[in-house]
Amino acid sequence: PAYALSLGLVGSEMCIRDRVESYGDVRIFSERPYGYKRYIVEWPTHTQLYSGLWYSEDKVRKLVEKKIQENPI
């Protein structure tokens, strides 16, 4: 998997992002700040966050794929 350093600090440490999937200009990352997993979707114009408490990795992928199909980038 690919990794990227997050721009934000979590406590006194940097947070490491694991790239889950890439759809051209749209990328999905996962990270675990404060012990809770979350998913970050980076769109060309904005970023969305999904809590791992309510969304699984598969659900986030499906939501992104559906939005791309409905509104091609």
mmCIF file with all atom_site columns, N, CA and C in Angstrom:
data_model
loop_
_atom_site.group_PDB
_atom_site.id
_atom_site.type_symbol
_atom_site.label_atom_id
_atom_site.label_alt_id
_atom_site.label_comp_id
_atom_site.label_asym_id
_atom_site.label_entity_id
_atom_site.label_seq_id
_atom_site.pdbx_PDB_ins_code
_atom_site.Cartn_x
_atom_site.Cartn_y
_atom_site.Cartn_z
_atom_site.occupancy
_atom_site.B_iso_or_equiv
_atom_site.pdbx_formal_charge
_atom_site.auth_seq_id
_atom_site.auth_comp_id
_atom_site.auth_asym_id
_atom_site.auth_atom_id
_atom_site.pdbx_PDB_model_num
ATOM 1   N N  . PRO A 1 1  ? 0.824   -1.194 0.000   1.00 0.00 ? 1  PRO A N  1
ATOM 2   C CA . PRO A 1 1  ? 0.000   0.000  0.000   1.00 0.00 ? 1  PRO A CA 1
ATOM 3   C C  . PRO A 1 1  ? 0.864   1.251  0.000   1.00 0.00 ? 1  PRO A C  1
ATOM 4   N N  . ALA A 1 2  ? 0.320   2.330  -0.452  1.00 0.00 ? 2  ALA A N  1
ATOM 5   C CA . ALA A 1 2  ? 1.025   3.611  -0.453  1.00 0.00 ? 2  ALA A CA 1
ATOM 6   C C  . ALA A 1 2  ? 0.702   4.347  0.843   1.00 0.00 ? 2  ALA A C  1
ATOM 7   N N  . TYR A 1 3  ? 1.650   5.146  1.300   1.00 0.00 ? 3  TYR A N  1
ATOM 8   C CA . TYR A 1 3  ? 1.465   5.897  2.523   1.00 0.00 ? 3  TYR A CA 1
ATOM 9   C C  . TYR A 1 3  ? 1.727   7.372  2.268   1.00 0.00 ? 3  TYR A C  1
ATOM 10  N N  . ALA A 1 4  ? 1.075   8.217  3.029   1.00 0.00 ? 4  ALA A N  1
ATOM 11  C CA . ALA A 1 4  ? 1.292   9.658  2.920   1.00 0.00 ? 4  ALA A CA 1
ATOM 12  C C  . ALA A 1 4  ? 1.208   10.265 4.306   1.00 0.00 ? 4  ALA A C  1
ATOM 13  N N  . LEU A 1 5  ? 2.013   11.258 4.569   1.00 0.00 ? 5  LEU A N  1
ATOM 14  C CA . LEU A 1 5  ? 1.916   11.951 5.849   1.00 0.00 ? 5  LEU A CA 1
ATOM 15  C C  . LEU A 1 5  ? 0.748   12.918 5.798   1.00 0.00 ? 5  LEU A C  1
ATOM 16  N N  . SER A 1 6  ? -0.048  12.897 6.831   1.00 0.00 ? 6  SER A N  1
ATOM 17  C CA . SER A 1 6  ? -1.174  13.813 6.938   1.00 0.00 ? 6  SER A CA 1
ATOM 18  C C  . SER A 1 6  ? -0.663  15.235 7.151   1.00 0.00 ? 6  SER A C  1
ATOM 19  N N  . LEU A 1 7  ? -1.431  16.209 6.716   1.00 0.00 ? 7  LEU A N  1
ATOM 20  C CA . LEU A 1 7  ? -1.066  17.598 6.934   1.00 0.00 ? 7  LEU A CA 1
ATOM 21  C C  . LEU A 1 7  ? -1.295  18.034 8.377   1.00 0.00 ? 7  LEU A C  1
ATOM 22  N N  . GLY A 1 8  ? -2.208  17.354 9.066   1.00 0.00 ? 8  GLY A N  1
ATOM 23  C CA . GLY A 1 8  ? -2.530  17.742 10.434  1.00 0.00 ? 8  GLY A CA 1
ATOM 24  C C  . GLY A 1 8  ? -1.763  16.922 11.451  1.00 0.00 ? 8  GLY A C  1
ATOM 25  N N  . LEU A 1 9  ? -1.584  17.504 12.616  1.00 0.00 ? 9  LEU A N  1
ATOM 26  C CA . LEU A 1 9  ? -0.933  16.793 13.703  1.00 0.00 ? 9  LEU A CA 1
ATOM 27  C C  . LEU A 1 9  ? -1.983  16.119 14.571  1.00 0.00 ? 9  LEU A C  1
ATOM 28  N N  . VAL A 1 10 ? -1.648  14.945 15.077  1.00 0.00 ? 10 VAL A N  1
ATOM 29  C CA . VAL A 1 10 ? -2.516  14.245 16.018  1.00 0.00 ? 10 VAL A CA 1
ATOM 30  C C  . VAL A 1 10 ? -1.733  14.180 17.318  1.00 0.00 ? 10 VAL A C  1
ATOM 31  N N  . GLY A 1 11 ? -2.122  14.959 18.284  1.00 0.00 ? 11 GLY A N  1
ATOM 32  C CA . GLY A 1 11 ? -1.317  15.077 19.490  1.00 0.00 ? 11 GLY A CA 1
ATOM 33  C C  . GLY A 1 11 ? 0.016   15.683 19.102  1.00 0.00 ? 11 GLY A C  1
ATOM 34  N N  . SER A 1 12 ? 1.092   15.003 19.437  1.00 0.00 ? 12 SER A N  1
ATOM 35  C CA . SER A 1 12 ? 2.410   15.508 19.077  1.00 0.00 ? 12 SER A CA 1
ATOM 36  C C  . SER A 1 12 ? 3.014   14.719 17.920  1.00 0.00 ? 12 SER A C  1
ATOM 37  N N  . GLU A 1 13 ? 2.233   13.848 17.290  1.00 0.00 ? 13 GLU A N  1
ATOM 38  C CA . GLU A 1 13 ? 2.761   13.000 16.230  1.00 0.00 ? 13 GLU A CA 1
ATOM 39  C C  . GLU A 1 13 ? 2.039   13.242 14.911  1.00 0.00 ? 13 GLU A C  1
ATOM 40  N N  . MET A 1 14 ? 2.751   12.991 13.834  1.00 0.00 ? 14 MET A N  1
ATOM 41  C CA . MET A 1 14 ? 2.108   13.034 12.518  1.00 0.00 ? 14 MET A CA 1
ATOM 42  C C  . MET A 1 14 ? 1.252   11.782 12.374  1.00 0.00 ? 14 MET A C  1
ATOM 43  N N  . CYS A 1 15 ? 0.231   11.870 11.583  1.00 0.00 ? 15 CYS A N  1
ATOM 44  C CA . CYS A 1 15 ? -0.653  10.744 11.331  1.00 0.00 ? 15 CYS A CA 1
ATOM 45  C C  . CYS A 1 15 ? -0.310  10.157 9.958   1.00 0.00 ? 15 CYS A C  1
ATOM 46  N N  . ILE A 1 16 ? -0.209  8.844  9.877   1.00 0.00 ? 16 ILE A N  1
ATOM 47  C CA . ILE A 1 16 ? 0.133   8.215  8.609   1.00 0.00 ? 16 ILE A CA 1
ATOM 48  C C  . ILE A 1 16 ? -1.143  7.755  7.917   1.00 0.00 ? 16 ILE A C  1
ATOM 49  N N  . ARG A 1 17 ? -1.276  8.108  6.657   1.00 0.00 ? 17 ARG A N  1
ATOM 50  C CA . ARG A 1 17 ? -2.444  7.705  5.861   1.00 0.00 ? 17 ARG A CA 1
ATOM 51  C C  . ARG A 1 17 ? -2.059  6.532  4.972   1.00 0.00 ? 17 ARG A C  1
ATOM 52  N N  . ASP A 1 18 ? -2.956  5.592  4.898   1.00 0.00 ? 18 ASP A N  1
ATOM 53  C CA . ASP A 1 18 ? -2.804  4.430  4.030   1.00 0.00 ? 18 ASP A CA 1
ATOM 54  C C  . ASP A 1 18 ? -3.740  4.634  2.846   1.00 0.00 ? 18 ASP A C  1
ATOM 55  N N  . ARG A 1 19 ? -3.193  4.667  1.616   1.00 0.00 ? 19 ARG A N  1
ATOM 56  C CA . ARG A 1 19 ? -4.066  4.849  0.454   1.00 0.00 ? 19 ARG A CA 1
ATOM 57  C C  . ARG A 1 19 ? -4.810  3.550  0.202   1.00 0.00 ? 19 ARG A C  1
ATOM 58  N N  . VAL A 1 20 ? -6.135  3.629  0.219   1.00 0.00 ? 20 VAL A N  1
ATOM 59  C CA . VAL A 1 20 ? -7.005  2.477  0.035   1.00 0.00 ? 20 VAL A CA 1
ATOM 60  C C  . VAL A 1 20 ? -7.275  2.247  -1.446  1.00 0.00 ? 20 VAL A C  1
ATOM 61  N N  . GLU A 1 21 ? -7.594  3.327  -2.164  1.00 0.00 ? 21 GLU A N  1
ATOM 62  C CA . GLU A 1 21 ? -7.978  3.216  -3.575  1.00 0.00 ? 21 GLU A CA 1
ATOM 63  C C  . GLU A 1 21 ? -7.756  4.551  -4.255  1.00 0.00 ? 21 GLU A C  1
ATOM 64  N N  . SER A 1 22 ? -7.546  4.480  -5.551  1.00 0.00 ? 22 SER A N  1
ATOM 65  C CA . SER A 1 22 ? -7.388  5.695  -6.347  1.00 0.00 ? 22 SER A CA 1
ATOM 66  C C  . SER A 1 22 ? -8.222  5.553  -7.608  1.00 0.00 ? 22 SER A C  1
ATOM 67  N N  . TYR A 1 23 ? -9.033  6.563  -7.874  1.00 0.00 ? 23 TYR A N  1
ATOM 68  C CA . TYR A 1 23 ? -9.877  6.619  -9.070  1.00 0.00 ? 23 TYR A CA 1
ATOM 69  C C  . TYR A 1 23 ? -9.482  7.870  -9.854  1.00 0.00 ? 23 TYR A C  1
ATOM 70  N N  . GLY A 1 24 ? -8.315  7.858  -10.449 1.00 0.00 ? 24 GLY A N  1
ATOM 71  C CA . GLY A 1 24 ? -7.840  9.053  -11.158 1.00 0.00 ? 24 GLY A CA 1
ATOM 72  C C  . GLY A 1 24 ? -7.539  10.159 -10.178 1.00 0.00 ? 24 GLY A C  1
ATOM 73  N N  . ASP A 1 25 ? -8.300  11.254 -10.235 1.00 0.00 ? 25 ASP A N  1
ATOM 74  C CA . ASP A 1 25 ? -8.091  12.397 -9.345  1.00 0.00 ? 25 ASP A CA 1
ATOM 75  C C  . ASP A 1 25 ? -8.758  12.231 -7.984  1.00 0.00 ? 25 ASP A C  1
ATOM 76  N N  . VAL A 1 26 ? -9.492  11.155 -7.786  1.00 0.00 ? 26 VAL A N  1
ATOM 77  C CA . VAL A 1 26 ? -10.172 10.904 -6.517  1.00 0.00 ? 26 VAL A CA 1
ATOM 78  C C  . VAL A 1 26 ? -9.416  9.806  -5.783  1.00 0.00 ? 26 VAL A C  1
ATOM 79  N N  . ARG A 1 27 ? -9.051  10.093 -4.531  1.00 0.00 ? 27 ARG A N  1
ATOM 80  C CA . ARG A 1 27 ? -8.283  9.124  -3.753  1.00 0.00 ? 27 ARG A CA 1
ATOM 81  C C  . ARG A 1 27 ? -8.947  8.882  -2.407  1.00 0.00 ? 27 ARG A C  1
ATOM 82  N N  . ILE A 1 28 ? -8.907  7.626  -1.963  1.00 0.00 ? 28 ILE A N  1
ATOM 83  C CA . ILE A 1 28 ? -9.436  7.255  -0.651  1.00 0.00 ? 28 ILE A CA 1
ATOM 84  C C  . ILE A 1 28 ? -8.252  6.831  0.219   1.00 0.00 ? 28 ILE A C  1
ATOM 85  N N  . PHE A 1 29 ? -8.180  7.418  1.414   1.00 0.00 ? 29 PHE A N  1
ATOM 86  C CA . PHE A 1 29 ? -7.162  7.074  2.389   1.00 0.00 ? 29 PHE A CA 1
ATOM 87  C C  . PHE A 1 29 ? -7.837  6.606  3.663   1.00 0.00 ? 29 PHE A C  1
ATOM 88  N N  . SER A 1 30 ? -7.112  5.833  4.457   1.00 0.00 ? 30 SER A N  1
ATOM 89  C CA . SER A 1 30 ? -7.582  5.516  5.805   1.00 0.00 ? 30 SER A CA 1
ATOM 90  C C  . SER A 1 30 ? -6.495  5.949  6.776   1.00 0.00 ? 30 SER A C  1
ATOM 91  N N  . GLU A 1 31 ? -6.923  6.327  7.964   1.00 0.00 ? 31 GLU A N  1
ATOM 92  C CA . GLU A 1 31 ? -5.986  6.671  9.030   1.00 0.00 ? 31 GLU A CA 1
ATOM 93  C C  . GLU A 1 31 ? -6.656  6.352  10.351  1.00 0.00 ? 31 GLU A C  1
ATOM 94  N N  . ARG A 1 32 ? -5.862  6.319  11.405  1.00 0.00 ? 32 ARG A N  1
ATOM 95  C CA . ARG A 1 32 ? -6.396  5.956  12.712  1.00 0.00 ? 32 ARG A CA 1
ATOM 96  C C  . ARG A 1 32 ? -5.913  6.946  13.778  1.00 0.00 ? 32 ARG A C  1
ATOM 97  N N  . PRO A 1 33 ? -6.392  8.182  13.721  1.00 0.00 ? 33 PRO A N  1
ATOM 98  C CA . PRO A 1 33 ? -6.013  9.122  14.786  1.00 0.00 ? 33 PRO A CA 1
ATOM 99  C C  . PRO A 1 33 ? -6.798  8.808  16.060  1.00 0.00 ? 33 PRO A C  1
ATOM 100 N N  . TYR A 1 34 ? -6.166  8.952  17.182  1.00 0.00 ? 34 TYR A N  1
ATOM 101 C CA . TYR A 1 34 ? -6.827  8.727  18.474  1.00 0.00 ? 34 TYR A CA 1
ATOM 102 C C  . TYR A 1 34 ? -7.426  7.324  18.602  1.00 0.00 ? 34 TYR A C  1
ATOM 103 N N  . GLY A 1 35 ? -6.971  6.371  17.798  1.00 0.00 ? 35 GLY A N  1
ATOM 104 C CA . GLY A 1 35 ? -7.449  4.999  17.899  1.00 0.00 ? 35 GLY A CA 1
ATOM 105 C C  . GLY A 1 35 ? -8.706  4.685  17.110  1.00 0.00 ? 35 GLY A C  1
ATOM 106 N N  . TYR A 1 36 ? -9.329  5.691  16.493  1.00 0.00 ? 36 TYR A N  1
ATOM 107 C CA . TYR A 1 36 ? -10.543 5.466  15.720  1.00 0.00 ? 36 TYR A CA 1
ATOM 108 C C  . TYR A 1 36 ? -10.236 5.574  14.236  1.00 0.00 ? 36 TYR A C  1
ATOM 109 N N  . LYS A 1 37 ? -10.601 4.562  13.486  1.00 0.00 ? 37 LYS A N  1
ATOM 110 C CA . LYS A 1 37 ? -10.341 4.576  12.056  1.00 0.00 ? 37 LYS A CA 1
ATOM 111 C C  . LYS A 1 37 ? -11.291 5.546  11.361  1.00 0.00 ? 37 LYS A C  1
ATOM 112 N N  . ARG A 1 38 ? -10.760 6.236  10.373  1.00 0.00 ? 38 ARG A N  1
ATOM 113 C CA . ARG A 1 38 ? -11.595 7.085  9.534   1.00 0.00 ? 38 ARG A CA 1
ATOM 114 C C  . ARG A 1 38 ? -11.072 7.015  8.113   1.00 0.00 ? 38 ARG A C  1
ATOM 115 N N  . TYR A 1 39 ? -11.950 7.367  7.194   1.00 0.00 ? 39 TYR A N  1
ATOM 116 C CA . TYR A 1 39 ? -11.624 7.345  5.771   1.00 0.00 ? 39 TYR A CA 1
ATOM 117 C C  . TYR A 1 39 ? -11.692 8.755  5.230   1.00 0.00 ? 39 TYR A C  1
ATOM 118 N N  . ILE A 1 40 ? -10.719 9.114  4.434   1.00 0.00 ? 40 ILE A N  1
ATOM 119 C CA . ILE A 1 40 ? -10.640 10.439 3.838   1.00 0.00 ? 40 ILE A CA 1
ATOM 120 C C  . ILE A 1 40 ? -10.765 10.276 2.334   1.00 0.00 ? 40 ILE A C  1
ATOM 121 N N  . VAL A 1 41 ? -11.716 10.972 1.730   1.00 0.00 ? 41 VAL A N  1
ATOM 122 C CA . VAL A 1 41 ? -11.879 10.944 0.282   1.00 0.00 ? 41 VAL A CA 1
ATOM 123 C C  . VAL A 1 41 ? -11.466 12.312 -0.234  1.00 0.00 ? 41 VAL A C  1
ATOM 124 N N  . GLU A 1 42 ? -10.421 12.339 -1.033  1.00 0.00 ? 42 GLU A N  1
ATOM 125 C CA . GLU A 1 42 ? -9.931  13.593 -1.611  1.00 0.00 ? 42 GLU A CA 1
ATOM 126 C C  . GLU A 1 42 ? -10.441 13.707 -3.039  1.00 0.00 ? 42 GLU A C  1
ATOM 127 N N  . TRP A 1 43 ? -11.364 14.637 -3.232  1.00 0.00 ? 43 TRP A N  1
ATOM 128 C CA . TRP A 1 43 ? -11.901 14.961 -4.543  1.00 0.00 ? 43 TRP A CA 1
ATOM 129 C C  . TRP A 1 43 ? -11.060 16.108 -5.103  1.00 0.00 ? 43 TRP A C  1
ATOM 130 N N  . PRO A 1 44 ? -11.131 16.370 -6.405  1.00 0.00 ? 44 PRO A N  1
ATOM 131 C CA . PRO A 1 44 ? -10.355 17.486 -6.951  1.00 0.00 ? 44 PRO A CA 1
ATOM 132 C C  . PRO A 1 44 ? -10.690 18.834 -6.312  1.00 0.00 ? 44 PRO A C  1
ATOM 133 N N  . THR A 1 45 ? -11.922 19.008 -5.839  1.00 0.00 ? 45 THR A N  1
ATOM 134 C CA . THR A 1 45 ? -12.342 20.309 -5.309  1.00 0.00 ? 45 THR A CA 1
ATOM 135 C C  . THR A 1 45 ? -12.562 20.344 -3.799  1.00 0.00 ? 45 THR A C  1
ATOM 136 N N  . HIS A 1 46 ? -12.622 19.187 -3.137  1.00 0.00 ? 46 HIS A N  1
ATOM 137 C CA . HIS A 1 46 ? -12.878 19.164 -1.703  1.00 0.00 ? 46 HIS A CA 1
ATOM 138 C C  . HIS A 1 46 ? -12.474 17.822 -1.103  1.00 0.00 ? 46 HIS A C  1
ATOM 139 N N  . THR A 1 47 ? -12.542 17.739 0.211   1.00 0.00 ? 47 THR A N  1
ATOM 140 C CA . THR A 1 47 ? -12.200 16.523 0.951   1.00 0.00 ? 47 THR A CA 1
ATOM 141 C C  . THR A 1 47 ? -13.373 16.149 1.849   1.00 0.00 ? 47 THR A C  1
ATOM 142 N N  . GLN A 1 48 ? -13.685 14.842 1.893   1.00 0.00 ? 48 GLN A N  1
ATOM 143 C CA . GLN A 1 48 ? -14.751 14.337 2.758   1.00 0.00 ? 48 GLN A CA 1
ATOM 144 C C  . GLN A 1 48 ? -14.153 13.361 3.770   1.00 0.00 ? 48 GLN A C  1
ATOM 145 N N  . LEU A 1 49 ? -14.688 13.366 4.985   1.00 0.00 ? 49 LEU A N  1
ATOM 146 C CA . LEU A 1 49 ? -14.273 12.437 6.029   1.00 0.00 ? 49 LEU A CA 1
ATOM 147 C C  . LEU A 1 49 ? -15.433 11.513 6.383   1.00 0.00 ? 49 LEU A C  1
ATOM 148 N N  . TYR A 1 50 ? -15.123 10.238 6.568   1.00 0.00 ? 50 TYR A N  1
ATOM 149 C CA . TYR A 1 50 ? -16.116 9.248  6.976   1.00 0.00 ? 50 TYR A CA 1
ATOM 150 C C  . TYR A 1 50 ? -15.581 8.521  8.203   1.00 0.00 ? 50 TYR A C  1
ATOM 151 N N  . SER A 1 51 ? -16.350 8.469  9.256   1.00 0.00 ? 51 SER A N  1
ATOM 152 C CA . SER A 1 51 ? -15.943 7.783  10.476  1.00 0.00 ? 51 SER A CA 1
ATOM 153 C C  . SER A 1 51 ? -16.020 6.269  10.288  1.00 0.00 ? 51 SER A C  1
ATOM 154 N N  . GLY A 1 52 ? -14.981 5.582  10.734  1.00 0.00 ? 52 GLY A N  1
ATOM 155 C CA . GLY A 1 52 ? -14.971 4.126  10.699  1.00 0.00 ? 52 GLY A CA 1
ATOM 156 C C  . GLY A 1 52 ? -15.979 3.511  11.656  1.00 0.00 ? 52 GLY A C  1
ATOM 157 N N  . LEU A 1 53 ? -16.540 4.327  12.556  1.00 0.00 ? 53 LEU A N  1
ATOM 158 C CA . LEU A 1 53 ? -17.576 3.819  13.454  1.00 0.00 ? 53 LEU A CA 1
ATOM 159 C C  . LEU A 1 53 ? -18.866 3.537  12.687  1.00 0.00 ? 53 LEU A C  1
ATOM 160 N N  . TRP A 1 54 ? -19.110 4.303  11.617  1.00 0.00 ? 54 TRP A N  1
ATOM 161 C CA . TRP A 1 54 ? -20.363 4.171  10.868  1.00 0.00 ? 54 TRP A CA 1
ATOM 162 C C  . TRP A 1 54 ? -20.176 3.661  9.441   1.00 0.00 ? 54 TRP A C  1
ATOM 163 N N  . TYR A 1 55 ? -18.972 3.804  8.903   1.00 0.00 ? 55 TYR A N  1
ATOM 164 C CA . TYR A 1 55 ? -18.724 3.410  7.515   1.00 0.00 ? 55 TYR A CA 1
ATOM 165 C C  . TYR A 1 55 ? -17.588 2.408  7.436   1.00 0.00 ? 55 TYR A C  1
ATOM 166 N N  . SER A 1 56 ? -17.820 1.320  6.694   1.00 0.00 ? 56 SER A N  1
ATOM 167 C CA . SER A 1 56 ? -16.748 0.360  6.429   1.00 0.00 ? 56 SER A CA 1
ATOM 168 C C  . SER A 1 56 ? -15.986 0.817  5.187   1.00 0.00 ? 56 SER A C  1
ATOM 169 N N  . GLU A 1 57 ? -14.812 0.249  4.984   1.00 0.00 ? 57 GLU A N  1
ATOM 170 C CA . GLU A 1 57 ? -14.029 0.582  3.792   1.00 0.00 ? 57 GLU A CA 1
ATOM 171 C C  . GLU A 1 57 ? -14.819 0.272  2.529   1.00 0.00 ? 57 GLU A C  1
ATOM 172 N N  . ASP A 1 58 ? -15.508 -0.861 2.523   1.00 0.00 ? 58 ASP A N  1
ATOM 173 C CA . ASP A 1 58 ? -16.302 -1.258 1.352   1.00 0.00 ? 58 ASP A CA 1
ATOM 174 C C  . ASP A 1 58 ? -17.431 -0.252 1.082   1.00 0.00 ? 58 ASP A C  1
ATOM 175 N N  . LYS A 1 59 ? -18.080 0.214  2.139   1.00 0.00 ? 59 LYS A N  1
ATOM 176 C CA . LYS A 1 59 ? -19.176 1.189  1.982   1.00 0.00 ? 59 LYS A CA 1
ATOM 177 C C  . LYS A 1 59 ? -18.653 2.504  1.407   1.00 0.00 ? 59 LYS A C  1
ATOM 178 N N  . VAL A 1 60 ? -17.494 2.957  1.869   1.00 0.00 ? 60 VAL A N  1
ATOM 179 C CA . VAL A 1 60 ? -16.917 4.200  1.358   1.00 0.00 ? 60 VAL A CA 1
ATOM 180 C C  . VAL A 1 60 ? -16.572 4.040  -0.117  1.00 0.00 ? 60 VAL A C  1
ATOM 181 N N  . ARG A 1 61 ? -15.977 2.909  -0.486  1.00 0.00 ? 61 ARG A N  1
ATOM 182 C CA . ARG A 1 61 ? -15.661 2.651  -1.904  1.00 0.00 ? 61 ARG A CA 1
ATOM 183 C C  . ARG A 1 61 ? -16.923 2.714  -2.759  1.00 0.00 ? 61 ARG A C  1
ATOM 184 N N  . LYS A 1 62 ? -17.988 2.064  -2.296  1.00 0.00 ? 62 LYS A N  1
ATOM 185 C CA . LYS A 1 62 ? -19.238 2.034  -3.064  1.00 0.00 ? 62 LYS A CA 1
ATOM 186 C C  . LYS A 1 62 ? -19.843 3.431  -3.202  1.00 0.00 ? 62 LYS A C  1
ATOM 187 N N  . LEU A 1 63 ? -19.791 4.231  -2.133  1.00 0.00 ? 63 LEU A N  1
ATOM 188 C CA . LEU A 1 63 ? -20.310 5.597  -2.205  1.00 0.00 ? 63 LEU A CA 1
ATOM 189 C C  . LEU A 1 63 ? -19.523 6.429  -3.220  1.00 0.00 ? 63 LEU A C  1
ATOM 190 N N  . VAL A 1 64 ? -18.209 6.290  -3.206  1.00 0.00 ? 64 VAL A N  1
ATOM 191 C CA . VAL A 1 64 ? -17.361 7.042  -4.137  1.00 0.00 ? 64 VAL A CA 1
ATOM 192 C C  . VAL A 1 64 ? -17.625 6.584  -5.573  1.00 0.00 ? 64 VAL A C  1
ATOM 193 N N  . GLU A 1 65 ? -17.672 5.277  -5.797  1.00 0.00 ? 65 GLU A N  1
ATOM 194 C CA . GLU A 1 65 ? -17.926 4.762  -7.143  1.00 0.00 ? 65 GLU A CA 1
ATOM 195 C C  . GLU A 1 65 ? -19.278 5.229  -7.672  1.00 0.00 ? 65 GLU A C  1
ATOM 196 N N  . LYS A 1 66 ? -20.293 5.246  -6.804  1.00 0.00 ? 66 LYS A N  1
ATOM 197 C CA . LYS A 1 66 ? -21.619 5.697  -7.214  1.00 0.00 ? 66 LYS A CA 1
ATOM 198 C C  . LYS A 1 66 ? -21.596 7.175  -7.598  1.00 0.00 ? 66 LYS A C  1
ATOM 199 N N  . LYS A 1 67 ? -20.929 8.004  -6.792  1.00 0.00 ? 67 LYS A N  1
ATOM 200 C CA . LYS A 1 67 ? -20.864 9.433  -7.087  1.00 0.00 ? 67 LYS A CA 1
ATOM 201 C C  . LYS A 1 67 ? -20.103 9.692  -8.384  1.00 0.00 ? 67 LYS A C  1
ATOM 202 N N  . ILE A 1 68 ? -19.045 8.929  -8.634  1.00 0.00 ? 68 ILE A N  1
ATOM 203 C CA . ILE A 1 68 ? -18.277 9.084  -9.877  1.00 0.00 ? 68 ILE A CA 1
ATOM 204 C C  . ILE A 1 68 ? -19.133 8.700  -11.074 1.00 0.00 ? 68 ILE A C  1
ATOM 205 N N  . GLN A 1 69 ? -19.927 7.631  -10.951 1.00 0.00 ? 69 GLN A N  1
ATOM 206 C CA . GLN A 1 69 ? -20.801 7.212  -12.042 1.00 0.00 ? 69 GLN A CA 1
ATOM 207 C C  . GLN A 1 69 ? -21.883 8.252  -12.323 1.00 0.00 ? 69 GLN A C  1
ATOM 208 N N  . GLU A 1 70 ? -22.425 8.845  -11.267 1.00 0.00 ? 70 GLU A N  1
ATOM 209 C CA . GLU A 1 70 ? -23.491 9.834  -11.420 1.00 0.00 ? 70 GLU A CA 1
ATOM 210 C C  . GLU A 1 70 ? -22.973 11.173 -11.953 1.00 0.00 ? 70 GLU A C  1
ATOM 211 N N  . ASN A 1 71 ? -21.762 11.533 -11.564 1.00 0.00 ? 71 ASN A N  1
ATOM 212 C CA . ASN A 1 71 ? -21.166 12.817 -11.939 1.00 0.00 ? 71 ASN A CA 1
ATOM 213 C C  . ASN A 1 71 ? -19.712 12.595 -12.353 1.00 0.00 ? 71 ASN A C  1
ATOM 214 N N  . PRO A 1 72 ? -19.484 12.114 -13.568 1.00 0.00 ? 72 PRO A N  1
ATOM 215 C CA . PRO A 1 72 ? -18.091 11.870 -13.981 1.00 0.00 ? 72 PRO A CA 1
ATOM 216 C C  . PRO A 1 72 ? -17.233 13.125 -13.843 1.00 0.00 ? 72 PRO A C  1
ATOM 217 N N  . ILE A 1 73 ? -16.036 12.900 -13.410 1.00 0.00 ? 73 ILE A N  1
ATOM 218 C CA . ILE A 1 73 ? -15.103 14.018 -13.169 1.00 0.00 ? 73 ILE A CA 1
ATOM 219 C C  . ILE A 1 73 ? -14.431 14.428 -14.462 1.00 0.00 ? 73 ILE A C  1
#
